[in-house]
Amino acid sequence: DCEYIAHTTVDTDASGYSRIVPIPMCLTTIRERAAHNFYRQLPAVLNDIRLIYYNCTTYNDANSLLSQRVSS
């Protein structure tokens, strides 16, 4: 289940998220970008995937269940 990274997180879902995470990213955005040929090379896709990981571990405590799930 990837629901927690499927959609962009907003402040109503997570208090102060936009202050802590300046560049939100989610799987839905990646899928839309791919469908519209936004990505020219594989490293660009990988950067967005890494951004999901970075955002998750930046906003959430590294030992939180969410951070652990995104790390696995």
mmCIF file of C-alpha atoms in Angstrom:
data_model
loop_
_atom_site.group_PDB
_atom_site.id
_atom_site.type_symbol
_atom_site.label_atom_id
_atom_site.label_comp_id
_atom_site.label_asym_id
_atom_site.label_seq_id
_atom_site.Cartn_x
_atom_site.Cartn_y
_atom_site.Cartn_z
ATOM 1 C CA ASP A 1 0.000 0.000 0.000
ATOM 2 C CA CYS A 2 1.551 3.280 -1.137
ATOM 3 C CA GLU A 3 -1.340 5.589 -0.308
ATOM 4 C CA TYR A 4 0.895 7.747 1.894
ATOM 5 C CA ILE A 5 3.092 8.690 -1.084
ATOM 6 C CA ALA A 6 0.502 8.448 -3.853
ATOM 7 C CA HIS A 7 -0.809 11.999 -3.499
ATOM 8 C CA THR A 8 0.768 15.329 -2.681
ATOM 9 C CA THR A 9 0.715 16.121 1.025
ATOM 10 C CA VAL A 10 -0.785 19.471 1.968
ATOM 11 C CA ASP A 11 -0.816 21.427 5.226
ATOM 12 C CA THR A 12 -4.356 20.273 6.048
ATOM 13 C CA ASP A 13 -3.021 16.691 6.025
ATOM 14 C CA ALA A 14 0.264 17.440 7.780
ATOM 15 C CA SER A 15 0.716 20.609 9.790
ATOM 16 C CA GLY A 16 3.536 22.845 8.509
ATOM 17 C CA TYR A 17 4.401 20.510 5.628
ATOM 18 C CA SER A 18 4.878 23.303 3.068
ATOM 19 C CA ARG A 19 7.222 25.142 5.431
ATOM 20 C CA ILE A 20 9.426 22.069 5.926
ATOM 21 C CA VAL A 21 9.144 20.525 2.436
ATOM 22 C CA PRO A 22 9.636 23.183 -0.261
ATOM 23 C CA ILE A 23 9.272 20.822 -3.244
ATOM 24 C CA PRO A 24 6.473 18.296 -2.718
ATOM 25 C CA MET A 25 6.436 15.166 -4.891
ATOM 26 C CA CYS A 26 4.153 12.150 -5.122
ATOM 27 C CA LEU A 27 3.607 9.065 -7.276
ATOM 28 C CA THR A 28 0.593 10.668 -8.970
ATOM 29 C CA THR A 29 2.747 13.569 -10.161
ATOM 30 C CA ILE A 30 5.415 11.178 -11.430
ATOM 31 C CA ARG A 31 2.793 9.151 -13.305
ATOM 32 C CA GLU A 32 1.304 12.322 -14.860
ATOM 33 C CA ARG A 33 4.735 13.608 -15.846
ATOM 34 C CA ALA A 34 5.577 10.279 -17.482
ATOM 35 C CA ALA A 35 2.242 10.210 -19.335
ATOM 36 C CA HIS A 36 2.942 13.679 -20.730
ATOM 37 C CA ASN A 37 6.547 12.895 -21.722
ATOM 38 C CA PHE A 38 7.948 15.317 -19.168
ATOM 39 C CA TYR A 39 10.924 13.083 -18.442
ATOM 40 C CA ARG A 40 13.616 13.078 -21.118
ATOM 41 C CA GLN A 41 15.976 10.707 -19.303
ATOM 42 C CA LEU A 42 15.749 8.060 -16.587
ATOM 43 C CA PRO A 43 17.810 10.079 -14.062
ATOM 44 C CA ALA A 44 15.031 12.698 -13.969
ATOM 45 C CA VAL A 45 12.498 10.043 -12.922
ATOM 46 C CA LEU A 46 14.900 8.710 -10.322
ATOM 47 C CA ASN A 47 15.412 12.233 -8.942
ATOM 48 C CA ASP A 48 11.664 12.611 -8.383
ATOM 49 C CA ILE A 49 11.509 9.202 -6.698
ATOM 50 C CA ARG A 50 14.407 10.211 -4.445
ATOM 51 C CA LEU A 51 12.581 13.465 -3.712
ATOM 52 C CA ILE A 52 9.630 11.475 -2.327
ATOM 53 C CA TYR A 53 12.036 9.654 -0.003
ATOM 54 C CA TYR A 54 13.806 12.873 1.016
ATOM 55 C CA ASN A 55 10.528 14.677 1.719
ATOM 56 C CA CYS A 56 9.228 11.800 3.793
ATOM 57 C CA THR A 57 12.328 11.481 5.920
ATOM 58 C CA THR A 58 12.683 15.263 6.257
ATOM 59 C CA TYR A 59 9.133 15.833 7.491
ATOM 60 C CA ASN A 60 8.808 12.672 9.562
ATOM 61 C CA ASP A 61 11.136 11.414 12.255
ATOM 62 C CA ALA A 62 13.669 8.975 10.774
ATOM 63 C CA ASN A 63 12.438 6.291 13.154
ATOM 64 C CA SER A 64 8.759 6.781 12.323
ATOM 65 C CA LEU A 65 6.813 3.967 10.712
ATOM 66 C CA LEU A 66 6.266 6.092 7.615
ATOM 67 C CA SER A 67 9.987 6.793 7.164
ATOM 68 C CA GLN A 68 10.776 3.121 7.694
ATOM 69 C CA ARG A 69 8.164 2.044 5.134
ATOM 70 C CA VAL A 70 9.444 4.434 2.479
ATOM 71 C CA SER A 71 13.001 3.218 3.152
ATOM 72 C CA SER A 72 12.127 -0.425 2.528
#
